PDB file with SEQRES, HELIX, SHEET and CRYST1 records, atoms N, CA, C and O in Angstrom:
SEQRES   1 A   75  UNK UNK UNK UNK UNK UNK UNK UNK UNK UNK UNK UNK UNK          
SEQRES   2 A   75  UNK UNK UNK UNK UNK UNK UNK UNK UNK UNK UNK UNK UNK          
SEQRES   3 A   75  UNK UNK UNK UNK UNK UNK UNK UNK UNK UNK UNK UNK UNK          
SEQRES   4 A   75  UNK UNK UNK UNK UNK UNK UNK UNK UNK UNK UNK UNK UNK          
SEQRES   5 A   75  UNK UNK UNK UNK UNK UNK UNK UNK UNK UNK UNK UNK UNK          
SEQRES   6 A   75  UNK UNK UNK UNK UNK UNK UNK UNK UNK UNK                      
HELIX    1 AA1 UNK A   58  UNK A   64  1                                   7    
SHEET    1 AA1 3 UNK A  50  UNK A  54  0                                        
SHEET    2 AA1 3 UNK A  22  UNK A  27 -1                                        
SHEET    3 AA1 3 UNK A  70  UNK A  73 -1                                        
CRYST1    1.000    1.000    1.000  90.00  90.00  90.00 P 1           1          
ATOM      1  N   UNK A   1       0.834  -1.159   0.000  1.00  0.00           N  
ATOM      2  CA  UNK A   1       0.000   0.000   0.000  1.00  0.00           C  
ATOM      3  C   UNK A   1       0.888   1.234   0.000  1.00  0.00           C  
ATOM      4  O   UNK A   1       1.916   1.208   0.677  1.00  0.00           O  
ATOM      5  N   UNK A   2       0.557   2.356  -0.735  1.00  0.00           N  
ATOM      6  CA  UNK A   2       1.535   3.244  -1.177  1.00  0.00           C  
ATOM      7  C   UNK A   2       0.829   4.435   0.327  1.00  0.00           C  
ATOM      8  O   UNK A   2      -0.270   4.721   0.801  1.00  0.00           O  
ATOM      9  N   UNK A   3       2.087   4.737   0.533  1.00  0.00           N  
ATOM     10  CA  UNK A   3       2.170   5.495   1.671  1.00  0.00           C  
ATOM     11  C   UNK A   3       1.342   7.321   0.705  1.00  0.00           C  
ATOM     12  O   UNK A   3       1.817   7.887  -0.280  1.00  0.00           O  
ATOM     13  N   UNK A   4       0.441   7.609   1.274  1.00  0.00           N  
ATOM     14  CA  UNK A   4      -0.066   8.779   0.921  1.00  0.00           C  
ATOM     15  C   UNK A   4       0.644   9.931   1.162  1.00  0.00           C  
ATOM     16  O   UNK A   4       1.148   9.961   2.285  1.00  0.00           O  
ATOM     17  N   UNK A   5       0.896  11.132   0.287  1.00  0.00           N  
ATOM     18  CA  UNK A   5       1.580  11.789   0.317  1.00  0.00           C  
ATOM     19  C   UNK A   5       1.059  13.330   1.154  1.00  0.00           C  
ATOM     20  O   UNK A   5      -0.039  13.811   0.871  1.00  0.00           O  
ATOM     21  N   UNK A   6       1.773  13.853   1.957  1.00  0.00           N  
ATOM     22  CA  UNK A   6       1.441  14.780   2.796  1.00  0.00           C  
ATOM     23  C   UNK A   6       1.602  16.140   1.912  1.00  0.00           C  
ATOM     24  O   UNK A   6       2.685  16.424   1.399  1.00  0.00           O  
ATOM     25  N   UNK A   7       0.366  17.016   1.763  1.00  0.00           N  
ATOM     26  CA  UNK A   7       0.599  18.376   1.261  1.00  0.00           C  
ATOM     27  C   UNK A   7       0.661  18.952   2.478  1.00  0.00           C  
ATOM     28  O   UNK A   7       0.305  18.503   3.568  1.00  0.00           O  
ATOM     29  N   UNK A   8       1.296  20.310   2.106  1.00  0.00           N  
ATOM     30  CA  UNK A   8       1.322  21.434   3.701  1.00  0.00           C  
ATOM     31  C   UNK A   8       0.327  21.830   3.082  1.00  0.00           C  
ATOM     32  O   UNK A   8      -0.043  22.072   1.933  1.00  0.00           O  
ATOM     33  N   UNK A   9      -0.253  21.847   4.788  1.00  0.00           N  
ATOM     34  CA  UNK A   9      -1.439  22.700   5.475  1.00  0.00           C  
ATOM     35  C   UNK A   9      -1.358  24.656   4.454  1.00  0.00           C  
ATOM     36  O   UNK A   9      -0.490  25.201   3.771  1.00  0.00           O  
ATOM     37  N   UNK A  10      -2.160  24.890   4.715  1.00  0.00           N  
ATOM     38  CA  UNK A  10      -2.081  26.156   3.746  1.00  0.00           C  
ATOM     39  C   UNK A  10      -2.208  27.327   4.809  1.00  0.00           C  
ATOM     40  O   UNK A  10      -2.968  27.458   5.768  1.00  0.00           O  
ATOM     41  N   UNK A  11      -1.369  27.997   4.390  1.00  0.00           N  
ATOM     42  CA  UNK A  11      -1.373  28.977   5.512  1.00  0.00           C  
ATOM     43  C   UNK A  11      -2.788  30.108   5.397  1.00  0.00           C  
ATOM     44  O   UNK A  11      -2.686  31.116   4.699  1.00  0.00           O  
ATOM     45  N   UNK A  12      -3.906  29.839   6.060  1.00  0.00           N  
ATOM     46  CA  UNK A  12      -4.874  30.605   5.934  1.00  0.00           C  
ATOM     47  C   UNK A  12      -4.337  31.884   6.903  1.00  0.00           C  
ATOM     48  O   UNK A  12      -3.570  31.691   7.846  1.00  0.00           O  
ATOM     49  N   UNK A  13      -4.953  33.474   6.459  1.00  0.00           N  
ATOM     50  CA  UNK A  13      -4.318  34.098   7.812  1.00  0.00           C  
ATOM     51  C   UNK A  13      -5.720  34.982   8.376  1.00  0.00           C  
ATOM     52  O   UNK A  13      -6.337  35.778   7.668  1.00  0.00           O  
ATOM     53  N   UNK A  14      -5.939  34.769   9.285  1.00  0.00           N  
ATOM     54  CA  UNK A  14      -6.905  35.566   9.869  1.00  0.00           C  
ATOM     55  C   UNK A  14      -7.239  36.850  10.412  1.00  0.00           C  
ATOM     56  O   UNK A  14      -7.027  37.029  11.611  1.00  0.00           O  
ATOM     57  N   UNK A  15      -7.672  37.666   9.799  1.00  0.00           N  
ATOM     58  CA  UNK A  15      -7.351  39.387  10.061  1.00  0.00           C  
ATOM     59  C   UNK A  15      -8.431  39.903  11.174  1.00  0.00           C  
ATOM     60  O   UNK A  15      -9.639  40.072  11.006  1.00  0.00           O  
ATOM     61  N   UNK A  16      -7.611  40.117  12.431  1.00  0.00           N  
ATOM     62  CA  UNK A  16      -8.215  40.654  13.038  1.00  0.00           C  
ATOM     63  C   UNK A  16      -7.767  42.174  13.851  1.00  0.00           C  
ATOM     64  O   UNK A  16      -6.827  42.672  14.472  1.00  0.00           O  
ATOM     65  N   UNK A  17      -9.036  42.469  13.402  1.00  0.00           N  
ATOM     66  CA  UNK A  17      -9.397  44.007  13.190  1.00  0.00           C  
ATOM     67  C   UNK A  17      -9.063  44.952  14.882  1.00  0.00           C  
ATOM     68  O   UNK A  17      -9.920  44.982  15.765  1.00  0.00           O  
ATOM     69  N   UNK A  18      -8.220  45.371  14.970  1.00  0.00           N  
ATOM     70  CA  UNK A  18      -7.956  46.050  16.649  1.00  0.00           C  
ATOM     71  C   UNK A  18      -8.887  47.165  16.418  1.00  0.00           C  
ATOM     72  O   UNK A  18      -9.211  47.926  15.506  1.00  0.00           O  
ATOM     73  N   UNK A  19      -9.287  46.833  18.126  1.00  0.00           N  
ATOM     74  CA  UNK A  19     -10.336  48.081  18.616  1.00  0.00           C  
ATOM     75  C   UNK A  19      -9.546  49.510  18.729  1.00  0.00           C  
ATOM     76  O   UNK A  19      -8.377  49.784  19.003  1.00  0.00           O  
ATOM     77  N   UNK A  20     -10.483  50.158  18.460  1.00  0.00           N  
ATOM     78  CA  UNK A  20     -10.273  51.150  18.225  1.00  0.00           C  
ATOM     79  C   UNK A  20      -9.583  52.089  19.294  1.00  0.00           C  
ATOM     80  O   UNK A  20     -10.575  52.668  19.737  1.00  0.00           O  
ATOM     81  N   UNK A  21      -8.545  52.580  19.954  1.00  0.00           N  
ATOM     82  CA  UNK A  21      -8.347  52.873  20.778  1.00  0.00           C  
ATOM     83  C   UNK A  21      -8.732  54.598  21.363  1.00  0.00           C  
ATOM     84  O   UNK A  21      -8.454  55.471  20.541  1.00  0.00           O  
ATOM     85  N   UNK A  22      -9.322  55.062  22.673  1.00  0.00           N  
ATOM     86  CA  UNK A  22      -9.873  55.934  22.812  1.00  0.00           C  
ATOM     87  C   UNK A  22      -9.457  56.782  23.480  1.00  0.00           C  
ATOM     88  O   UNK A  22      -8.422  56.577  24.114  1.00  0.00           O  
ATOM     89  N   UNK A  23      -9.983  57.756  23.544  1.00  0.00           N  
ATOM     90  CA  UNK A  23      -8.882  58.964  24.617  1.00  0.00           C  
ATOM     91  C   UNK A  23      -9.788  59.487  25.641  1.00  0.00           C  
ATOM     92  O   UNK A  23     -10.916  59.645  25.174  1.00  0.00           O  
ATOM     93  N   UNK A  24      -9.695  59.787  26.784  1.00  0.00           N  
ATOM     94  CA  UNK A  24     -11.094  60.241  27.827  1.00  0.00           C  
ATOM     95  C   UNK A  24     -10.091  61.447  28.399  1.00  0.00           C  
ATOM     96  O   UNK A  24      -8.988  61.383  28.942  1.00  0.00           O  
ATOM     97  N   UNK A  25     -11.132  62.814  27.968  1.00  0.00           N  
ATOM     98  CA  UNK A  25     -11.480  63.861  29.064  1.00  0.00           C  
ATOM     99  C   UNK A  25     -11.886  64.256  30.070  1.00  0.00           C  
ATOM    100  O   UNK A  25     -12.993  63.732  29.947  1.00  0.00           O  
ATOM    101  N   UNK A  26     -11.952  64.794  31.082  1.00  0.00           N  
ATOM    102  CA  UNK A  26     -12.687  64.933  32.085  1.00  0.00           C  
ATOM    103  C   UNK A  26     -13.217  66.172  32.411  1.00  0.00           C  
ATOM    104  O   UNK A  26     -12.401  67.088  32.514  1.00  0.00           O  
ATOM    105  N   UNK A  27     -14.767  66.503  32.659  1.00  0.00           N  
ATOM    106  CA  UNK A  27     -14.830  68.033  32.157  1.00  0.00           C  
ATOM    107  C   UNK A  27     -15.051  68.230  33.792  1.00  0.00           C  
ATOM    108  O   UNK A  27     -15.649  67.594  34.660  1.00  0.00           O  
ATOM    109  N   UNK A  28     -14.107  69.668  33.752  1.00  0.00           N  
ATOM    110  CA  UNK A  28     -13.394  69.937  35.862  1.00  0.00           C  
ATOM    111  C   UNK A  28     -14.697  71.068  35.980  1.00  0.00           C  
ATOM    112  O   UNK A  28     -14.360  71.917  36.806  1.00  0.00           O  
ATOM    113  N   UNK A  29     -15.974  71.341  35.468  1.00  0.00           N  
ATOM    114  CA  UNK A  29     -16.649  72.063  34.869  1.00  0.00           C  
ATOM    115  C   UNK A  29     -18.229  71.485  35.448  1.00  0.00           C  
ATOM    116  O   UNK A  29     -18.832  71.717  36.496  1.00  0.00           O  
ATOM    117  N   UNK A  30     -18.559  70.661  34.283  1.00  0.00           N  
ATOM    118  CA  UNK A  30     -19.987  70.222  34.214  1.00  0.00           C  
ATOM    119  C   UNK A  30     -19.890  68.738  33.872  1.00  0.00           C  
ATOM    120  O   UNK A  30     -18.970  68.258  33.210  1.00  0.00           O  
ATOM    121  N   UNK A  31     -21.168  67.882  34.501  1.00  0.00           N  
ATOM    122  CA  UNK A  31     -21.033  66.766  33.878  1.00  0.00           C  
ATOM    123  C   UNK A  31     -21.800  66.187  32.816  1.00  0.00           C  
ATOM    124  O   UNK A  31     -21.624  65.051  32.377  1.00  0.00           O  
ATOM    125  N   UNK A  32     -22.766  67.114  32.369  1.00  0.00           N  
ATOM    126  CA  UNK A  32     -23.477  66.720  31.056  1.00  0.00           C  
ATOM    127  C   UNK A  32     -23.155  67.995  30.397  1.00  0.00           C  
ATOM    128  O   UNK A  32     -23.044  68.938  31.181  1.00  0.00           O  
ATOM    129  N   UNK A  33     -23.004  68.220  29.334  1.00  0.00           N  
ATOM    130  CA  UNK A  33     -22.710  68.898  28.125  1.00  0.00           C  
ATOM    131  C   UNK A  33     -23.038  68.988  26.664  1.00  0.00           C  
ATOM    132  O   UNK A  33     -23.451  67.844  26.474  1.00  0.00           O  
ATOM    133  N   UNK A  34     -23.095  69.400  25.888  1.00  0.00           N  
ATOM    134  CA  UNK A  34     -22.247  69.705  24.752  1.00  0.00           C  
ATOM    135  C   UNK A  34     -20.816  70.368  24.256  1.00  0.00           C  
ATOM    136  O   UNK A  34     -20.440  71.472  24.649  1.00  0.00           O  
ATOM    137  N   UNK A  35     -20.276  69.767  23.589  1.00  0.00           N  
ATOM    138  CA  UNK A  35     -19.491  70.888  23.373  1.00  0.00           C  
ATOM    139  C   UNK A  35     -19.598  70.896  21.663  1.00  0.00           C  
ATOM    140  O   UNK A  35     -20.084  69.959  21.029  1.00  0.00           O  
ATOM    141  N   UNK A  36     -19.151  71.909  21.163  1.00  0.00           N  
ATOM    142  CA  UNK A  36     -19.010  72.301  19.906  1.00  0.00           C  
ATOM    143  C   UNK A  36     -17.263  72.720  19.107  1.00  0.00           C  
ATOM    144  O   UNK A  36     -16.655  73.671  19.597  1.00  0.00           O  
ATOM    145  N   UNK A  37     -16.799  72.163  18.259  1.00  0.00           N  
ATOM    146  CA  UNK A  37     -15.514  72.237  17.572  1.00  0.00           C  
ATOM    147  C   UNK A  37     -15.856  73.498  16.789  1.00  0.00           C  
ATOM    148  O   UNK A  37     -16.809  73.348  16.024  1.00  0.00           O  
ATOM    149  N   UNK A  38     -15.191  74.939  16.806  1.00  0.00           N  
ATOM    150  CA  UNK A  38     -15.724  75.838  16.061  1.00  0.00           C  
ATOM    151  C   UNK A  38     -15.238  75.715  14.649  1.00  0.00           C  
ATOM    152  O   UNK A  38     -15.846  76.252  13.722  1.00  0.00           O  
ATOM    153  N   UNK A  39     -14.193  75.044  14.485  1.00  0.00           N  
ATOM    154  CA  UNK A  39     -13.922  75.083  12.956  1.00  0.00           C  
ATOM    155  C   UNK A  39     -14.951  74.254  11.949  1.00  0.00           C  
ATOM    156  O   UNK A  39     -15.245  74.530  10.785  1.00  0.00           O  
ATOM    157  N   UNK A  40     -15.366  73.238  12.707  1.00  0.00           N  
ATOM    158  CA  UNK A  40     -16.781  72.616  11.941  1.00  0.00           C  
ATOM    159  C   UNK A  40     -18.153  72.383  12.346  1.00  0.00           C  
ATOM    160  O   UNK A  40     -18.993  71.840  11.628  1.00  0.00           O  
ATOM    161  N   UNK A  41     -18.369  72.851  13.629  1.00  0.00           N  
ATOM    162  CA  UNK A  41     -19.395  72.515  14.275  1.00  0.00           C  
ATOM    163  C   UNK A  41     -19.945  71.210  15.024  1.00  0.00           C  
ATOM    164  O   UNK A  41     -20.952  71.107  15.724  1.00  0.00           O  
ATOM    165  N   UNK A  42     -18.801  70.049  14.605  1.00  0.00           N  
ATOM    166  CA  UNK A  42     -19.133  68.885  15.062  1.00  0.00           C  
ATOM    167  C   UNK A  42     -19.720  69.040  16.872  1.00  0.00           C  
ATOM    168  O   UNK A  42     -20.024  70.120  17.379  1.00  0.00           O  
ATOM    169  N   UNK A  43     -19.762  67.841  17.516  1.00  0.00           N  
ATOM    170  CA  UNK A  43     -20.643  68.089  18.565  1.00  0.00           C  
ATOM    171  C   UNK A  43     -19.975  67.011  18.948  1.00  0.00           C  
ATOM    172  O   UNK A  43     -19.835  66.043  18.201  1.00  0.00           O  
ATOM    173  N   UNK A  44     -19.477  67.071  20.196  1.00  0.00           N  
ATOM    174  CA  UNK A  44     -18.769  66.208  21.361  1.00  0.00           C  
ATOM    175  C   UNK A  44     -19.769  66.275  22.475  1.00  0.00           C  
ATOM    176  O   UNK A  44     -20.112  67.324  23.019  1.00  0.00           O  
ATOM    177  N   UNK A  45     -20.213  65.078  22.775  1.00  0.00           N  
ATOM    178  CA  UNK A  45     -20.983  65.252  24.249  1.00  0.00           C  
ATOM    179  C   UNK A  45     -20.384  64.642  25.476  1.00  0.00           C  
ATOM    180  O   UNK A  45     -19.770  63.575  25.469  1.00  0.00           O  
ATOM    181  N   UNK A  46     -20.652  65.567  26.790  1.00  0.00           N  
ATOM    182  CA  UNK A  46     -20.132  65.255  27.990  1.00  0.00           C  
ATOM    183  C   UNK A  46     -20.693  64.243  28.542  1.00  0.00           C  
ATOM    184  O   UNK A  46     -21.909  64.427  28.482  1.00  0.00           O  
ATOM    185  N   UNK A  47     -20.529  63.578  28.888  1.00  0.00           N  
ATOM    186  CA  UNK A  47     -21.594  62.385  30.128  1.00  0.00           C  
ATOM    187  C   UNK A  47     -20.937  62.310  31.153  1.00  0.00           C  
ATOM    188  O   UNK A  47     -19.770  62.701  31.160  1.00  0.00           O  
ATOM    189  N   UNK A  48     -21.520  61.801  32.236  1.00  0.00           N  
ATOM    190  CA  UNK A  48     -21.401  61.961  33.857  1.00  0.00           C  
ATOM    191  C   UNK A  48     -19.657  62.796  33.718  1.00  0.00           C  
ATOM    192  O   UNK A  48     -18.776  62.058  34.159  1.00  0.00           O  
ATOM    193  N   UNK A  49     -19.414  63.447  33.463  1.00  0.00           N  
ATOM    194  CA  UNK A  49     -18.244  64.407  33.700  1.00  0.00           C  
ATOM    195  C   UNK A  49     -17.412  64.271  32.789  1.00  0.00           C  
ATOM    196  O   UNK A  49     -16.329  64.798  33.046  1.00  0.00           O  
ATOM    197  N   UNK A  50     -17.523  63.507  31.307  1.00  0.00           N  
ATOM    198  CA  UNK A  50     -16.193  62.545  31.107  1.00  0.00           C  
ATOM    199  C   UNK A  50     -16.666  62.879  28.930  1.00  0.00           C  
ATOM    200  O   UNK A  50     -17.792  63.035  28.456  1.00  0.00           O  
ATOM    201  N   UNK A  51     -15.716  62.874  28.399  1.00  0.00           N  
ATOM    202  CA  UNK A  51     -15.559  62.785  27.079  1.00  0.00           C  
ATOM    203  C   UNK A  51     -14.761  61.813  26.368  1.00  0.00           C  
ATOM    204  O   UNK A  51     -13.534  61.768  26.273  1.00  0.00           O  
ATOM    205  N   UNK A  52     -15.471  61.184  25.972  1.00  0.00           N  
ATOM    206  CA  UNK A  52     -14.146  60.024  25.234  1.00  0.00           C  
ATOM    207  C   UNK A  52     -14.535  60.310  23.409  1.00  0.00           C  
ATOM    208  O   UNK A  52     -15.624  60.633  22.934  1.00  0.00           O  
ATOM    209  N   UNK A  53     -13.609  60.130  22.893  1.00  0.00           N  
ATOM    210  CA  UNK A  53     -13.276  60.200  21.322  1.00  0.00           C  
ATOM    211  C   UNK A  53     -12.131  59.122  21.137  1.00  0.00           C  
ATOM    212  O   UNK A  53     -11.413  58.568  21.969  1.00  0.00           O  
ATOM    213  N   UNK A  54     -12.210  59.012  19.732  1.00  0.00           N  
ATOM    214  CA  UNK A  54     -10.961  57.842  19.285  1.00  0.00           C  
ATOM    215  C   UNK A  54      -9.736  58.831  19.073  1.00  0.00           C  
ATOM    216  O   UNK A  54      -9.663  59.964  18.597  1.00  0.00           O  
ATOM    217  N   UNK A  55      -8.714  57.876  19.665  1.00  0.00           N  
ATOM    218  CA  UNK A  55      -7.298  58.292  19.770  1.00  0.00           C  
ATOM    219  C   UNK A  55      -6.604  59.255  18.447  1.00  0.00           C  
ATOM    220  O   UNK A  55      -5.662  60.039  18.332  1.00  0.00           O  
ATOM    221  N   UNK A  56      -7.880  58.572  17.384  1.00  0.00           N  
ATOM    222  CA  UNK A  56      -6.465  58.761  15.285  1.00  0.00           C  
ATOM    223  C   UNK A  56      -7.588  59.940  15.294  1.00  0.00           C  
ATOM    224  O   UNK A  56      -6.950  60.622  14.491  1.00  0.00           O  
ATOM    225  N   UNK A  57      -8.733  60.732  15.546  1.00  0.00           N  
ATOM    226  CA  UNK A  57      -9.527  61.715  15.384  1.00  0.00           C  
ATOM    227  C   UNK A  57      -8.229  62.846  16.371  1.00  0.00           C  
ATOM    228  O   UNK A  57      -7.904  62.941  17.555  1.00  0.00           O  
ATOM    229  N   UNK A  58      -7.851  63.469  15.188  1.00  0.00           N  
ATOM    230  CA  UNK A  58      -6.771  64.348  15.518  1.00  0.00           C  
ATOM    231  C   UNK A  58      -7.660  65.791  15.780  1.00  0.00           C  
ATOM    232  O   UNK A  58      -7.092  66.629  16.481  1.00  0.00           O  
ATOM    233  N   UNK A  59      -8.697  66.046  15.381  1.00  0.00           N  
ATOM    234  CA  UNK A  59      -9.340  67.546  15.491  1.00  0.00           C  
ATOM    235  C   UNK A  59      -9.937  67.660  16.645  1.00  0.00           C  
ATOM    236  O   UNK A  59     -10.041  68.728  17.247  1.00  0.00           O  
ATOM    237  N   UNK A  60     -10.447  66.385  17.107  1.00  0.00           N  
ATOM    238  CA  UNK A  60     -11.508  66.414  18.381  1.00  0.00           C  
ATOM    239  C   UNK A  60     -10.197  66.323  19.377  1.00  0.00           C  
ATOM    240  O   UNK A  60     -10.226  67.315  20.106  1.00  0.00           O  
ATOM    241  N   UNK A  61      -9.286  65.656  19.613  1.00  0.00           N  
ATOM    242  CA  UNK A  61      -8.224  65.405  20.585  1.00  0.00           C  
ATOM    243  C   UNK A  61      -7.375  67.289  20.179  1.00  0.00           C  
ATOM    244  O   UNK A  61      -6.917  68.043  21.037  1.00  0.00           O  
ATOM    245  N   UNK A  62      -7.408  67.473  19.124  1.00  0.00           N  
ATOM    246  CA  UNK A  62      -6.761  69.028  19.182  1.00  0.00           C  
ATOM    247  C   UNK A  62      -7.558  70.253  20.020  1.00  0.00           C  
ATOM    248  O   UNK A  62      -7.093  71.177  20.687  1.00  0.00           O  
ATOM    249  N   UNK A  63      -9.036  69.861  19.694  1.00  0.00           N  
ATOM    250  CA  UNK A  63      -9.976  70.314  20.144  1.00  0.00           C  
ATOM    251  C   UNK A  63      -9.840  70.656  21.944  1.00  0.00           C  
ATOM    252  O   UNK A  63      -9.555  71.618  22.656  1.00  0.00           O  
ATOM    253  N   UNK A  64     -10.197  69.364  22.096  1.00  0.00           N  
ATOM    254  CA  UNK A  64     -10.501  68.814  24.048  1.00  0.00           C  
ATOM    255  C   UNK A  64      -8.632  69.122  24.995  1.00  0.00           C  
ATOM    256  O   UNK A  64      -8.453  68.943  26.200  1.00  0.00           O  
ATOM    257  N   UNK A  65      -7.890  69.443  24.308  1.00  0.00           N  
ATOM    258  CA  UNK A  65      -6.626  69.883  24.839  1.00  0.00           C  
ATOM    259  C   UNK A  65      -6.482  70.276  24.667  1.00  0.00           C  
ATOM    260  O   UNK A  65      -5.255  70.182  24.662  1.00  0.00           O  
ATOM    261  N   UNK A  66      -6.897  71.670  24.091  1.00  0.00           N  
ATOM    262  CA  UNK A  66      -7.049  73.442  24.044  1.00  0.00           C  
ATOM    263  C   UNK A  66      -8.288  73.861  25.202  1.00  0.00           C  
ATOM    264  O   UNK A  66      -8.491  74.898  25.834  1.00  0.00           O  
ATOM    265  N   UNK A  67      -8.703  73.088  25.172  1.00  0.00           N  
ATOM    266  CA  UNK A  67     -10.222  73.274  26.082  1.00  0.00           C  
ATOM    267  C   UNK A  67      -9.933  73.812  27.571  1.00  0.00           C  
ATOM    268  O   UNK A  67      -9.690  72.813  28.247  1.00  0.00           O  
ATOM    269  N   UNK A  68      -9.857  74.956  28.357  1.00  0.00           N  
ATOM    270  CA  UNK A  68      -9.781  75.340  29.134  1.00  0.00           C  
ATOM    271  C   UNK A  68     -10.340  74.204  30.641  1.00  0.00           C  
ATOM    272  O   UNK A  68      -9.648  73.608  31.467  1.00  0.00           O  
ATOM    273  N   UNK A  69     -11.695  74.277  30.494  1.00  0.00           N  
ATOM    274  CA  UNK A  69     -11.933  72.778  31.262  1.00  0.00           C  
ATOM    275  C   UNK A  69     -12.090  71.956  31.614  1.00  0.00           C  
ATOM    276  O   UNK A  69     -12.662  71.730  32.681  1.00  0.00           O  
ATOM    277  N   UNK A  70     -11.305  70.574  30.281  1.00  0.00           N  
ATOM    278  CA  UNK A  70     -10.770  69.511  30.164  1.00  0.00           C  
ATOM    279  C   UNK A  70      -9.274  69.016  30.533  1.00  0.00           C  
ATOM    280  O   UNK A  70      -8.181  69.337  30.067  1.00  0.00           O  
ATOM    281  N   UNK A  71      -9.665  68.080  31.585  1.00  0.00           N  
ATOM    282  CA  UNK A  71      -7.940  67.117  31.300  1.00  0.00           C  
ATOM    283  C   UNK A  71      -8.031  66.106  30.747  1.00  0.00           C  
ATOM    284  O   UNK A  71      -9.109  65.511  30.753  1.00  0.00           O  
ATOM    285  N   UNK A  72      -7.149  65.702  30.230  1.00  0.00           N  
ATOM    286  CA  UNK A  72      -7.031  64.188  29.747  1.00  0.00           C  
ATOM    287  C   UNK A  72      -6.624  63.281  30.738  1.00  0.00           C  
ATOM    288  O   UNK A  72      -5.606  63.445  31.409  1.00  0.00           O  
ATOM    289  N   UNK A  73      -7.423  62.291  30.854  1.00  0.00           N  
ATOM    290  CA  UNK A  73      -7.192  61.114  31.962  1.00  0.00           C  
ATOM    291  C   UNK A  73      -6.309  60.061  31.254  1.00  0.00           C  
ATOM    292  O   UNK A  73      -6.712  59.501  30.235  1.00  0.00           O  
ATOM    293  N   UNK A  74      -5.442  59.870  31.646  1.00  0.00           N  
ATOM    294  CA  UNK A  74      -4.721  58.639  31.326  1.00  0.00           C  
ATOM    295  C   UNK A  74      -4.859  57.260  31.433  1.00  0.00           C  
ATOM    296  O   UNK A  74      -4.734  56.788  32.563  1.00  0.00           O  
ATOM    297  N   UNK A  75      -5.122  56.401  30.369  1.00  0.00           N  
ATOM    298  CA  UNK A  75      -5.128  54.999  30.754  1.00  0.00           C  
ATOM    299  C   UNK A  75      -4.633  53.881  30.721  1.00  0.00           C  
ATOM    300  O   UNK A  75      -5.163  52.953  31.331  1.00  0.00           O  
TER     301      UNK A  75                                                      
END                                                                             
């Protein structure tokens, strides 16, 4: 009986997608809000004291660290 011949396994590759990573404000101010970006009007909202946006959104993070009363919380 003829010994069967082994193919390699195929390298399938599986793409997985990283979460999105986020940045949190803390407003030293108010804890519900709006805020407004004046160069476009977009709209950032406060909740219980706190603002989060994604890390690669460079206008809103340029935005919230010009912001008189926001810090950025570190995580």
């Amino acid at each position: 009986m003829a010994k069967p011949t082994e193919t390699p396994a195929t390298d399938e590759h599986t793409v997985i997608e990283p979460t999105p990573e986020f940045s949190t404000f803390r407003d030293t101010v108010y804890t519900s809000r709006v805020l407004i970006v004046p160069e476009t009007g977009r709209t950032l909202t406060v909740a219980q004291g706190q603002v989060q946006v994604k890390t690669a959104d460079v206008e809103a993070i340029t935005f919230l660290k010009s912001h008189p009363d926001l810090q950025s919380l570190k995580e």
